Coordinates of C-alpha atoms in Angstrom, one line a residue:
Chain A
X128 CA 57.3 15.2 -29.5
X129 CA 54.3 13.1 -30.7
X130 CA 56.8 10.3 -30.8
X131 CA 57.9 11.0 -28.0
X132 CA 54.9 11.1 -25.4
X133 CA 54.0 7.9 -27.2
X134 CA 56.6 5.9 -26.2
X135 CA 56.6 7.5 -22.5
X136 CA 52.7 6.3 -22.7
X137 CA 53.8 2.8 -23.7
X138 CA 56.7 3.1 -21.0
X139 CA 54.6 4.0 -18.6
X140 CA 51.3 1.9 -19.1
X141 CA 53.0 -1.2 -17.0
X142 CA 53.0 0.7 -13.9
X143 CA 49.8 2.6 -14.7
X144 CA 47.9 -0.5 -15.4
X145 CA 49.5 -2.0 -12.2
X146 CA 48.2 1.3 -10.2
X147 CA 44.8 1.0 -11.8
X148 CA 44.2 -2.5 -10.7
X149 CA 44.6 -1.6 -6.8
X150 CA 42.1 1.5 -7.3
X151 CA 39.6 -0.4 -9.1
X152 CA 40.4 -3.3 -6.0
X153 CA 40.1 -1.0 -3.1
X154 CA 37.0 1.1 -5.0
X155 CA 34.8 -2.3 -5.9
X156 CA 35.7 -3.9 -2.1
X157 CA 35.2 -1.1 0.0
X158 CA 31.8 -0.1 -1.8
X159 CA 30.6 -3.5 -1.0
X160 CA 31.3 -4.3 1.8
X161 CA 30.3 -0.3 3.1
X162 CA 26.8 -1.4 0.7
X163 CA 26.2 -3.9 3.2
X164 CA 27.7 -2.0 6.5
X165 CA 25.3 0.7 4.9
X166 CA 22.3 -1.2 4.5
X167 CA 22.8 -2.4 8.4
X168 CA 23.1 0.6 10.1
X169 CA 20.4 2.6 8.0
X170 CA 18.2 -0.5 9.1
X171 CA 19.2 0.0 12.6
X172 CA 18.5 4.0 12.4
X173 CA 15.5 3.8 11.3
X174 CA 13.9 0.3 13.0
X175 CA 16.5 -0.5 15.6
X176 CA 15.8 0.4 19.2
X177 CA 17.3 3.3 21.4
X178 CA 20.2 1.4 22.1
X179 CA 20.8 0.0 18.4
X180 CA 19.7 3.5 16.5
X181 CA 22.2 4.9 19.4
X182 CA 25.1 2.8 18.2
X183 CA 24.5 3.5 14.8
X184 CA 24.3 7.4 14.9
X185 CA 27.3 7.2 17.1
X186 CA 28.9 5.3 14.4
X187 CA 27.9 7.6 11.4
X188 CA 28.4 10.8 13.0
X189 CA 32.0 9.7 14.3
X190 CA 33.1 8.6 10.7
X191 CA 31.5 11.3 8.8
X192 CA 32.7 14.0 11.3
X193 CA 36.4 13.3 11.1
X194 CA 38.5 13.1 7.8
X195 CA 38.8 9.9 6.1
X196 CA 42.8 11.1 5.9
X197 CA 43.0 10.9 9.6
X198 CA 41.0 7.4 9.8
X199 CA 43.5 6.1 7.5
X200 CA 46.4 7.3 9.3
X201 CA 44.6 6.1 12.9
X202 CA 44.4 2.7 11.0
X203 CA 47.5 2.3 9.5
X204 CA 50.2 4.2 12.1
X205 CA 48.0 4.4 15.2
X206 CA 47.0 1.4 15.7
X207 CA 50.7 -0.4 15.3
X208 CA 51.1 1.0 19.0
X209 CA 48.3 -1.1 20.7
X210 CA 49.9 -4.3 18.3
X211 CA 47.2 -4.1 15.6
X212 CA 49.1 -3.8 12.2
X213 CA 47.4 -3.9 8.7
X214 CA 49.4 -4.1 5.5
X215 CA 48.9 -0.7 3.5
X216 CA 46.6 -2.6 1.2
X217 CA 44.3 -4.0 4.1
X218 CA 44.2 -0.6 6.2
X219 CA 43.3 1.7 2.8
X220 CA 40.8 -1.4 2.3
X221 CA 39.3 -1.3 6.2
X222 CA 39.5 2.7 6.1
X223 CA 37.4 3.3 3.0
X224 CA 35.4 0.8 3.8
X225 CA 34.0 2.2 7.4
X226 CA 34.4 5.5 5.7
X227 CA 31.7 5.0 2.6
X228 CA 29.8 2.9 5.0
X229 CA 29.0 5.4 7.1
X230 CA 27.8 7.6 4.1
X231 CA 26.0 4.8 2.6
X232 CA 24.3 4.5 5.5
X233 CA 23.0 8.1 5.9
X234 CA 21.6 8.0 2.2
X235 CA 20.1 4.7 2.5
X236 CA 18.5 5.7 5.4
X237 CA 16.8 8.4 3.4
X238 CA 15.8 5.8 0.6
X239 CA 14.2 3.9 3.1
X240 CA 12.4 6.2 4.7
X241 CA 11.3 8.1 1.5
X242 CA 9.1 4.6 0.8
X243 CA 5.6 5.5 1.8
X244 CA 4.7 4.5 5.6
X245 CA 1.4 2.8 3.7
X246 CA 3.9 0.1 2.3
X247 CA 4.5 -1.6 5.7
X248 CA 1.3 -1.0 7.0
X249 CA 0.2 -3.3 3.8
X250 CA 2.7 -5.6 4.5
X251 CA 2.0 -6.0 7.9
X252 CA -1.7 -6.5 7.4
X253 CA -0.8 -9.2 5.1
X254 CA 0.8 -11.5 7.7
X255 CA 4.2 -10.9 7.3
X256 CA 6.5 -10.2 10.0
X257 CA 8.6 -6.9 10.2
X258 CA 11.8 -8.8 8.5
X259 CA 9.9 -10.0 5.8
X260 CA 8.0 -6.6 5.3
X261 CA 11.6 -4.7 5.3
X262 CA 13.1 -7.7 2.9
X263 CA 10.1 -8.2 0.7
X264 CA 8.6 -4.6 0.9
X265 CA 10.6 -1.6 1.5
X266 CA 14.2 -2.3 0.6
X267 CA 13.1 -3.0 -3.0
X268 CA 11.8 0.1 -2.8
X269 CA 14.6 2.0 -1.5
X270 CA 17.3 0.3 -3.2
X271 CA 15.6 1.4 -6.6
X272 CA 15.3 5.5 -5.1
X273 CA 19.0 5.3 -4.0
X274 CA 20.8 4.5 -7.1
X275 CA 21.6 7.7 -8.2
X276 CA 23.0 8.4 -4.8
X277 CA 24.8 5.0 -4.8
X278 CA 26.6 6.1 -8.3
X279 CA 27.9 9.6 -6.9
X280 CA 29.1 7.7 -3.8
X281 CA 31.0 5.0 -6.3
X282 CA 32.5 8.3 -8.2
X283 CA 33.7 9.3 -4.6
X284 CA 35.3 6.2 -3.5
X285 CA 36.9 5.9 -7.5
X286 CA 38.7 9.0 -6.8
X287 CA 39.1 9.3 -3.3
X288 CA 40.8 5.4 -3.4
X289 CA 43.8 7.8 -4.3
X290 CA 44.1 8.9 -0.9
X291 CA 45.2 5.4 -0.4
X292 CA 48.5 6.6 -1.6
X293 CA 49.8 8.3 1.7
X294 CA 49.7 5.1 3.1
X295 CA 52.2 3.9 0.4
X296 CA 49.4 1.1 -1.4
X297 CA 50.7 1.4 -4.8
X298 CA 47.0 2.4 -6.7
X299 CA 47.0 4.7 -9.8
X300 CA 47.9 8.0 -8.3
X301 CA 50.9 6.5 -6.4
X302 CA 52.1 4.8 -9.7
X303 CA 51.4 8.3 -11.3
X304 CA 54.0 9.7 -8.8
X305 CA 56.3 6.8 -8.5
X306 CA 57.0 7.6 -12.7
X307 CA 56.6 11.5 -12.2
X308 CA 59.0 11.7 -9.2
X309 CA 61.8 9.4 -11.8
X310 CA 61.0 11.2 -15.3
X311 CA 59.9 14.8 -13.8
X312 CA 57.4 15.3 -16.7
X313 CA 54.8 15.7 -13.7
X314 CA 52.3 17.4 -16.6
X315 CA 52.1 14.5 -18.8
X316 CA 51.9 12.1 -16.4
X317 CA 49.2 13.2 -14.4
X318 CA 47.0 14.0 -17.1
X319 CA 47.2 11.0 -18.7
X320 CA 45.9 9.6 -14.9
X321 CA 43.7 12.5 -15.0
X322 CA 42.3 10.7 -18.6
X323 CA 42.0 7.5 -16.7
X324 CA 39.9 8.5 -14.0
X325 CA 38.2 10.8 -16.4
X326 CA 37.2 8.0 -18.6
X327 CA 36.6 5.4 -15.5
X328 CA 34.1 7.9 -13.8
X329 CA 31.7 8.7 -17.4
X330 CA 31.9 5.0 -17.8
X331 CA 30.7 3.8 -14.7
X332 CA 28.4 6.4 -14.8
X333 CA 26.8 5.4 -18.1
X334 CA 27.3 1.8 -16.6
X335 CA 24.8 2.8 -13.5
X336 CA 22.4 4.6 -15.2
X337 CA 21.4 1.5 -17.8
X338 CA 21.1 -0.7 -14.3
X339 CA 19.0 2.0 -12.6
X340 CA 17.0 2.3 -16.1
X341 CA 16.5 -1.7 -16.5
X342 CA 15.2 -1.7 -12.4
X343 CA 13.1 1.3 -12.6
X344 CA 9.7 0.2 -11.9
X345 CA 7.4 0.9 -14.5
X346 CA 5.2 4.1 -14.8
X347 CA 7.5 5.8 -12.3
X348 CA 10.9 6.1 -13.9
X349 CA 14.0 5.5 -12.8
X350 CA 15.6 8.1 -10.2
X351 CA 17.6 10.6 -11.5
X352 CA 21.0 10.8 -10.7
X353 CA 21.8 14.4 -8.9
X354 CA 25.0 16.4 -9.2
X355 CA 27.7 16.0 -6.6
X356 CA 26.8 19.1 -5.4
X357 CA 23.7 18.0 -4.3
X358 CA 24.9 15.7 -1.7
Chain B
X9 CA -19.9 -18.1 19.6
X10 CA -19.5 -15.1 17.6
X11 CA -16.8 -15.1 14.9
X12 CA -15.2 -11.9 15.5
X13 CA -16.1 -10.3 18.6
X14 CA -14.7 -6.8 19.9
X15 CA -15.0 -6.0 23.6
X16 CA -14.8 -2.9 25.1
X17 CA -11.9 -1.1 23.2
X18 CA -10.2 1.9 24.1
X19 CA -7.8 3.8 22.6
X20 CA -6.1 7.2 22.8
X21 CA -3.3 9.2 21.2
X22 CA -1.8 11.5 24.4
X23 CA -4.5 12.9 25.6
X24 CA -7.2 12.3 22.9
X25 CA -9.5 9.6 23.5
X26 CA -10.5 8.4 20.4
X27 CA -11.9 5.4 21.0
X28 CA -14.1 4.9 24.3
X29 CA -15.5 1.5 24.8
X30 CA -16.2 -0.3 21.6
X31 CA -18.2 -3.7 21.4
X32 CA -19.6 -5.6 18.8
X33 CA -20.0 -8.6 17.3
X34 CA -19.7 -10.6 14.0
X35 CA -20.8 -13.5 12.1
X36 CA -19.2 -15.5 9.0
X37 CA -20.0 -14.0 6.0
X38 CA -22.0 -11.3 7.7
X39 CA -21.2 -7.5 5.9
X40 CA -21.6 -4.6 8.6
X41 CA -20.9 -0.9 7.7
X42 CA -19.7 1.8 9.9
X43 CA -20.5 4.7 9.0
X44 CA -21.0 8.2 11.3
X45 CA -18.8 11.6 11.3
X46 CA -15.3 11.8 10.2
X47 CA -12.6 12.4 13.4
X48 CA -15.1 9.6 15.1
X49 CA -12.3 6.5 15.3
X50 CA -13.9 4.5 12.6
X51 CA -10.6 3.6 10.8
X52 CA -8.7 3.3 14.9
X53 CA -11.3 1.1 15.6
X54 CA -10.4 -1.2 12.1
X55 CA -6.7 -0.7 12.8
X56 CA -7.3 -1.8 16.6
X57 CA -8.8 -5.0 14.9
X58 CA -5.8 -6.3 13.2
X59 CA -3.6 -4.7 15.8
X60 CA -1.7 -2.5 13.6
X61 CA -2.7 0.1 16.4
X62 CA -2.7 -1.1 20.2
X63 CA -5.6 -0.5 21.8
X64 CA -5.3 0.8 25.5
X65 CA -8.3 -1.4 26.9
X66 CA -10.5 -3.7 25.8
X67 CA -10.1 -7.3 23.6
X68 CA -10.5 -8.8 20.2
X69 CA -11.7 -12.4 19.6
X70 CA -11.4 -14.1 16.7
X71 CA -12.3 -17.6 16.4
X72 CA -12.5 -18.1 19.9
X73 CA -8.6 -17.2 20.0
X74 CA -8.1 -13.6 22.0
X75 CA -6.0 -11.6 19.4
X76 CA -4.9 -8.7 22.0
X77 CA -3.5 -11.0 23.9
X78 CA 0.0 -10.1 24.1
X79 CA 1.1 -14.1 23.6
X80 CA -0.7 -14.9 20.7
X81 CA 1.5 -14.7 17.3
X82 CA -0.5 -11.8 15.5
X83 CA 1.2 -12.3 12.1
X84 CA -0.4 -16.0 11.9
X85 CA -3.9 -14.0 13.1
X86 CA -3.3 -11.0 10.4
X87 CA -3.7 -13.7 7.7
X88 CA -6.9 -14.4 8.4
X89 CA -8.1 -10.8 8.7
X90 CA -7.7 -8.6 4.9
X91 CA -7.6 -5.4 5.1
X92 CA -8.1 -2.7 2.1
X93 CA -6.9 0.7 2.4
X94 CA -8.2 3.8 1.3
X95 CA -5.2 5.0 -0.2
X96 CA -5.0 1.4 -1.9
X97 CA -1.1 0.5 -0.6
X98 CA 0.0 -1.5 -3.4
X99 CA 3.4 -2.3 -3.3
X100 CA 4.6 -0.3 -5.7
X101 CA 7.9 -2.3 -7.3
X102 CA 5.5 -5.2 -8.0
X103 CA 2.8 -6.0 -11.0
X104 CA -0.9 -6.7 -10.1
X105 CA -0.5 -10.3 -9.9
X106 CA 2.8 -10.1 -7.8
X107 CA 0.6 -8.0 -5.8
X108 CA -2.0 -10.3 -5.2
X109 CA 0.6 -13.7 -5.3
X110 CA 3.8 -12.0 -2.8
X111 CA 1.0 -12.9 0.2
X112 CA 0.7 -16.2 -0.6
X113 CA 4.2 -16.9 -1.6
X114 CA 6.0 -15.3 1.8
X115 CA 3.3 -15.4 4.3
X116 CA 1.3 -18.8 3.5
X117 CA 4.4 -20.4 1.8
X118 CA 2.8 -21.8 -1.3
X119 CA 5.1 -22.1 -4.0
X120 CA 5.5 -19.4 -6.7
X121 CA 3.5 -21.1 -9.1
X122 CA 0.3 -22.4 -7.7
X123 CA 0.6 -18.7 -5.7
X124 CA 0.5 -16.9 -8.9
X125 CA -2.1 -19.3 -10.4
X126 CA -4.2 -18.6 -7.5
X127 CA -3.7 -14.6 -7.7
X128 CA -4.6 -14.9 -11.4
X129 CA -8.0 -16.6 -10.5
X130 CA -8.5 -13.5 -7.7
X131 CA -7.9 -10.8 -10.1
X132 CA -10.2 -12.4 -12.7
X133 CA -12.9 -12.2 -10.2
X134 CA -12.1 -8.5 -9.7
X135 CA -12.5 -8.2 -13.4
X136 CA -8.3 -7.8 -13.8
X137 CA -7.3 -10.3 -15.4
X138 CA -6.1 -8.4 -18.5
X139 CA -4.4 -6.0 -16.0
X140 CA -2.1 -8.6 -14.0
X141 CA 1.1 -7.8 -15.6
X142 CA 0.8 -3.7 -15.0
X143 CA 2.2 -1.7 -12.2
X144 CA 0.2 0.3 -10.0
X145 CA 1.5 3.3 -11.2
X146 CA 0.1 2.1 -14.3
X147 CA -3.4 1.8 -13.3
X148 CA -6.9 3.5 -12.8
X149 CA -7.5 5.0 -8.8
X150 CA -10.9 1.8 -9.1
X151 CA -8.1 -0.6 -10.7
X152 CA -5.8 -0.4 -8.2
X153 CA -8.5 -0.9 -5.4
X154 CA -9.9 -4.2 -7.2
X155 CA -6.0 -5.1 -6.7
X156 CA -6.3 -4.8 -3.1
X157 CA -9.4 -6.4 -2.4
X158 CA -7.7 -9.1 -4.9
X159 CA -4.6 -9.0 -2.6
X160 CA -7.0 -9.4 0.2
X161 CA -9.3 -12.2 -1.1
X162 CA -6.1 -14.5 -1.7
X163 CA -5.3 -14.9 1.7
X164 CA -8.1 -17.1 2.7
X165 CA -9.6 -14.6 5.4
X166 CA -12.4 -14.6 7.8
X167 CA -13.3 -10.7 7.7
X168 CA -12.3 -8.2 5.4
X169 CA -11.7 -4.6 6.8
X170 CA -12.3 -2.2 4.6
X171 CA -11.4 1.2 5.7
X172 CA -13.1 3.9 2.8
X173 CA -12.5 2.2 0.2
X174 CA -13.5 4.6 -2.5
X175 CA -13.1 7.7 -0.6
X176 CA -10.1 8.4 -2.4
X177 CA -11.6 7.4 -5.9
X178 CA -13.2 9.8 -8.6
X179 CA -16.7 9.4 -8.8
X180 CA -16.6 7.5 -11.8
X181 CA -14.9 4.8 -10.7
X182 CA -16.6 4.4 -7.1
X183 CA -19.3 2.2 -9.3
X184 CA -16.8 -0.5 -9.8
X185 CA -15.4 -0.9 -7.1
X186 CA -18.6 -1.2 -5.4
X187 CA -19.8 -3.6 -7.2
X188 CA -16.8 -5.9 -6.4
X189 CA -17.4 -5.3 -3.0
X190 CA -20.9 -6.5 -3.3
X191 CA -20.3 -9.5 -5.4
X192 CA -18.1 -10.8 -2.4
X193 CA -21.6 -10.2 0.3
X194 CA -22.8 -13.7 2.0
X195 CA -19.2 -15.3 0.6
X196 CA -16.9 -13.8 3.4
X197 CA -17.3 -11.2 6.1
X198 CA -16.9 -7.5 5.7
X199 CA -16.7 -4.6 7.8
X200 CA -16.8 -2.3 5.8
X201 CA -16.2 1.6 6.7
X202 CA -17.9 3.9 4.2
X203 CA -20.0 6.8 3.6
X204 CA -21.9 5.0 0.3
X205 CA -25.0 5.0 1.7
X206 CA -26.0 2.9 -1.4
X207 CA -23.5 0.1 -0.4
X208 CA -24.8 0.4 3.0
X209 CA -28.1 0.2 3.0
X210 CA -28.2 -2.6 0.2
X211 CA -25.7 -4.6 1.1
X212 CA -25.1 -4.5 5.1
X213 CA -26.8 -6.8 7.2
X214 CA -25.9 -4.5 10.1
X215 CA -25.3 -0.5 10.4
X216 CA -23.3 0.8 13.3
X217 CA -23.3 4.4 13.8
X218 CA -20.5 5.9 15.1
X219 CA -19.9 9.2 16.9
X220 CA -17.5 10.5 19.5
X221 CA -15.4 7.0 20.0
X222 CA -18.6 5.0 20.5
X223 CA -21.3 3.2 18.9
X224 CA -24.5 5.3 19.0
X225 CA -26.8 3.0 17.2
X226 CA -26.9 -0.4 15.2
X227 CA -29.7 -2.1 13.4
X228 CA -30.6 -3.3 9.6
X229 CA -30.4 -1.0 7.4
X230 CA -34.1 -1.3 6.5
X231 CA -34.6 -0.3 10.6
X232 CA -31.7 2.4 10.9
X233 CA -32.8 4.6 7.0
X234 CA -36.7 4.2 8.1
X235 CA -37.3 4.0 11.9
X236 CA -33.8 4.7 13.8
X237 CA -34.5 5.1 17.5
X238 CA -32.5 8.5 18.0
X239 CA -32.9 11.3 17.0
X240 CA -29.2 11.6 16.3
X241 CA -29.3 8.7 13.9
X242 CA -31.9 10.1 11.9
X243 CA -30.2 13.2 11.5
X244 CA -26.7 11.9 10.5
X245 CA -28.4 9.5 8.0
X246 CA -30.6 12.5 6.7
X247 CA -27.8 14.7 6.4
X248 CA -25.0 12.2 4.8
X249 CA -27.9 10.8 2.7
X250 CA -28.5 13.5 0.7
X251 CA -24.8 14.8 0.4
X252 CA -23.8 11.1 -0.6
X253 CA -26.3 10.0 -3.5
X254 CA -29.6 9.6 -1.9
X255 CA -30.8 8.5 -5.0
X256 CA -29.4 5.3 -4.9
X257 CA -30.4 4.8 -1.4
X258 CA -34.1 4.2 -3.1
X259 CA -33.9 0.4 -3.7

């Protein structure tokens, strides 16, 4: 049996590797570029005008009030039918994107508004303008408080990148299937996925925590990361 | 013409009036303290100096330029007016000296090294020098204040605003910061809001008693402890005299 499972490991570790490629794609590009969709619209929340901080809270609320299973299916079925079509790969890409964006961005906004209002003031009074202030000032601040938000949302998106799947891009889940569906040991497979994901998640974790430990700023501490519960 | 010159300023938040017709003037280098009851718009009437509040009426001259005026580029003005806080406001994420240097470096645009050079020689004359490469979480309450009047020195300014800045401090440590703040009297001008009647009535040139968003009385100090005209004065001065250290108020 031993034996066995081994070489249905070895078998298998093509395709898994293949699938495990397109998560850790679609998890590291969509959490950058929703970082910086984030970082925009938390800025616009919080210093933007009516109509900016309008747009933005449209923006969130609409993203974080429907499920990211019907964005993708919006992206990648619906909007064929007014002549936009996105490969599987580029819709999963665009809807987790938008999706952890939108989250980011609610979290973030919290960071930045958890930096004391004394900060700008100083800033201000020193001669620097309201970009420089936020640049210079704040966001260095609040970048620091939201890394252990930042590393539950990059746990999320690790995980959640299998709802990519549905949509047919071929990441670790849908490999997991693809070999399931043709061997039927279903069990085997999907724990050894399970294992991968399992080991992905503790080591980005531990990865996180030694960048939030190196930028904590000394006699404070760096943040602590809070359960996923929390959230 | 008058260095700094305040005219008539107004300011309210809703219906309050906190400020009702402020006027004043400054010289270079001259130190004037404001002191009088707390709720009076002493630290509006700094913050309607550098415009980091608006006031409703009235206008600020500095150098002969008109500051309130909506036109004139009030980050170019704010480098030229320091300001220390009484809650200090150091940026946190950054050491003493980055403190003192990030001014220099992203306002004034002097490179990092003659900026830091410069902040070095600033914290040295706040007695810091050994403390330049701690955070502010890492230092004293009087430590951290030395930092901002460091912070604020570096910019070159005309006046220094200094809204209570050792109101927040233990007693202890009041003594230091103090004596920073009078090192720098007859080298740059301070307005300097405060209850030390020590600091006031040895250092100021000028007193300006405050109360009810305007000014009720000013004079030397010499005039304002021994012979103040009302009757008001002499009672605020008697009463915050002996609650804040009347003994030093002796020489």
């Amino acid at each position: 049996m031993a034996t066995d499972f081994g070489s249905f490991f070895l078998n298998s570790l093509p395709n898994l590797l293949n699938g495990l490629g397109y998560t850790l794609l679609l998890t590291f590009i969509s959490i950058a570029v929703g970082f910086f969709l984030g970082i925009t619209l938390a800025l616009g929340r919080v210093y933007g005008n009516k109509i900016i901080n309008g747009f933005c809270v449209g923006y969130i609320e609409l993203i974080r009030g429907t499920p990211l299973l019907v964005q993708l299916f919006i992206i990648y079925f619906g909007l064929p039918s007014v002549g936009i079509i996105f490969s599987p790969l580029q819709a999963a890409l665009i809807g987790l994107a938008i999706n952890s964006g939108a989250y980011q961005a609610e979290y973030l906004r919290g960071s930045i508004q958890s930096v004391e209002s004394g900060q700008m003031t100083a800033a201000r009074s020193l001669g620097m303008n309201k970009l420089q202030s936020i640049r210079h000032v704040i966001l260095p601040q609040a970048l620091r408080i939201s890394i252990p938000a930042w590393s539950n949302e990059f746990i999320y998106l690790l995980q959640y990148s299998s709802i990519a799947y549905i949509i047919q891009v071929a990441e670790l889940t849908a490999e997991g299937k693809f070999i399931a569906a043709h061997t039927f040991r279903y069990l085997e497979v999907f724990a050894m996925i399970a294992v991968i994901y399992l080991v992905l998640t503790i080591v980005s974790t531990e990865i996180i925590d030694r960048i939030a430990k190196h930028l904590s700023i000394p006699g404070i501490g760096a943040a602590k990361r809070v359960s996923l519960r929390d959230i | 013409m008058a260095m700094l010159e305040v005219k008539d300023i107004y300011k309210a938040y809703g219906n309050v009036e906190v400020l009702k017709g402020v006027s004043f003037t400054m010289e270079k280098e001259e130190t004037k303290v404001i002191i009088g009851p707390s709720g009076t718009g002493k630290s509006t009437l700094l913050r309607c100096i550098n415009q980091l509040s608006l006031p409703n009426k009235g206008q600020v001259w500095l150098d002969g330029e008109e500051i309130t005026n909506p036109k004139t580029n009030i980050n170019k003005i704010r480098e030229k007016i320091g300001f220390v806080f009484q809650d200090f406001n150091l940026f946190n994420h950054l050491t003493a000296l980055r403190n003192v240097s990030i001014g220099l470096e992203k306002v004034k645009r002097i490179e990092k090294e003659a900026a830091q050079t410069r902040a070095m020689q600033e914290l040295t004359r706040v007695g810091l020098e050994a403390q330049a490469s701690q955070y502010p979480a890492q230092l004293s309450g009087g430590q951290k204040q030395r930092v901002g009047i460091a912070r604020a020195l570096a910019m070159d300014p005309d006046v220094i605003l200094f809204d209570e800045p050792t109101s927040a401090l233990d007693p202890e440590l009041i003594g230091d910061v103090l004596d920073v703040m009078k090192s720098l009297a007859g080298k740059v001008a301070m307005l300097v809001v405060t209850h030390e009647m020590g600091f006031a009535r040895n250092v100021a040139d000028e007193i300006i008693f405050m109360e009810g968003g305007v000014i009720v009385e000013q004079g030397p100090p010499k005039e304002m402890f021994t012979n103040a005209k009302l009757a008001r004065t002499r009672e605020f001065l008697g009463r915050i005299g002996a609650l804040y250290g009347e003994e030093e108020t002796g020489g």
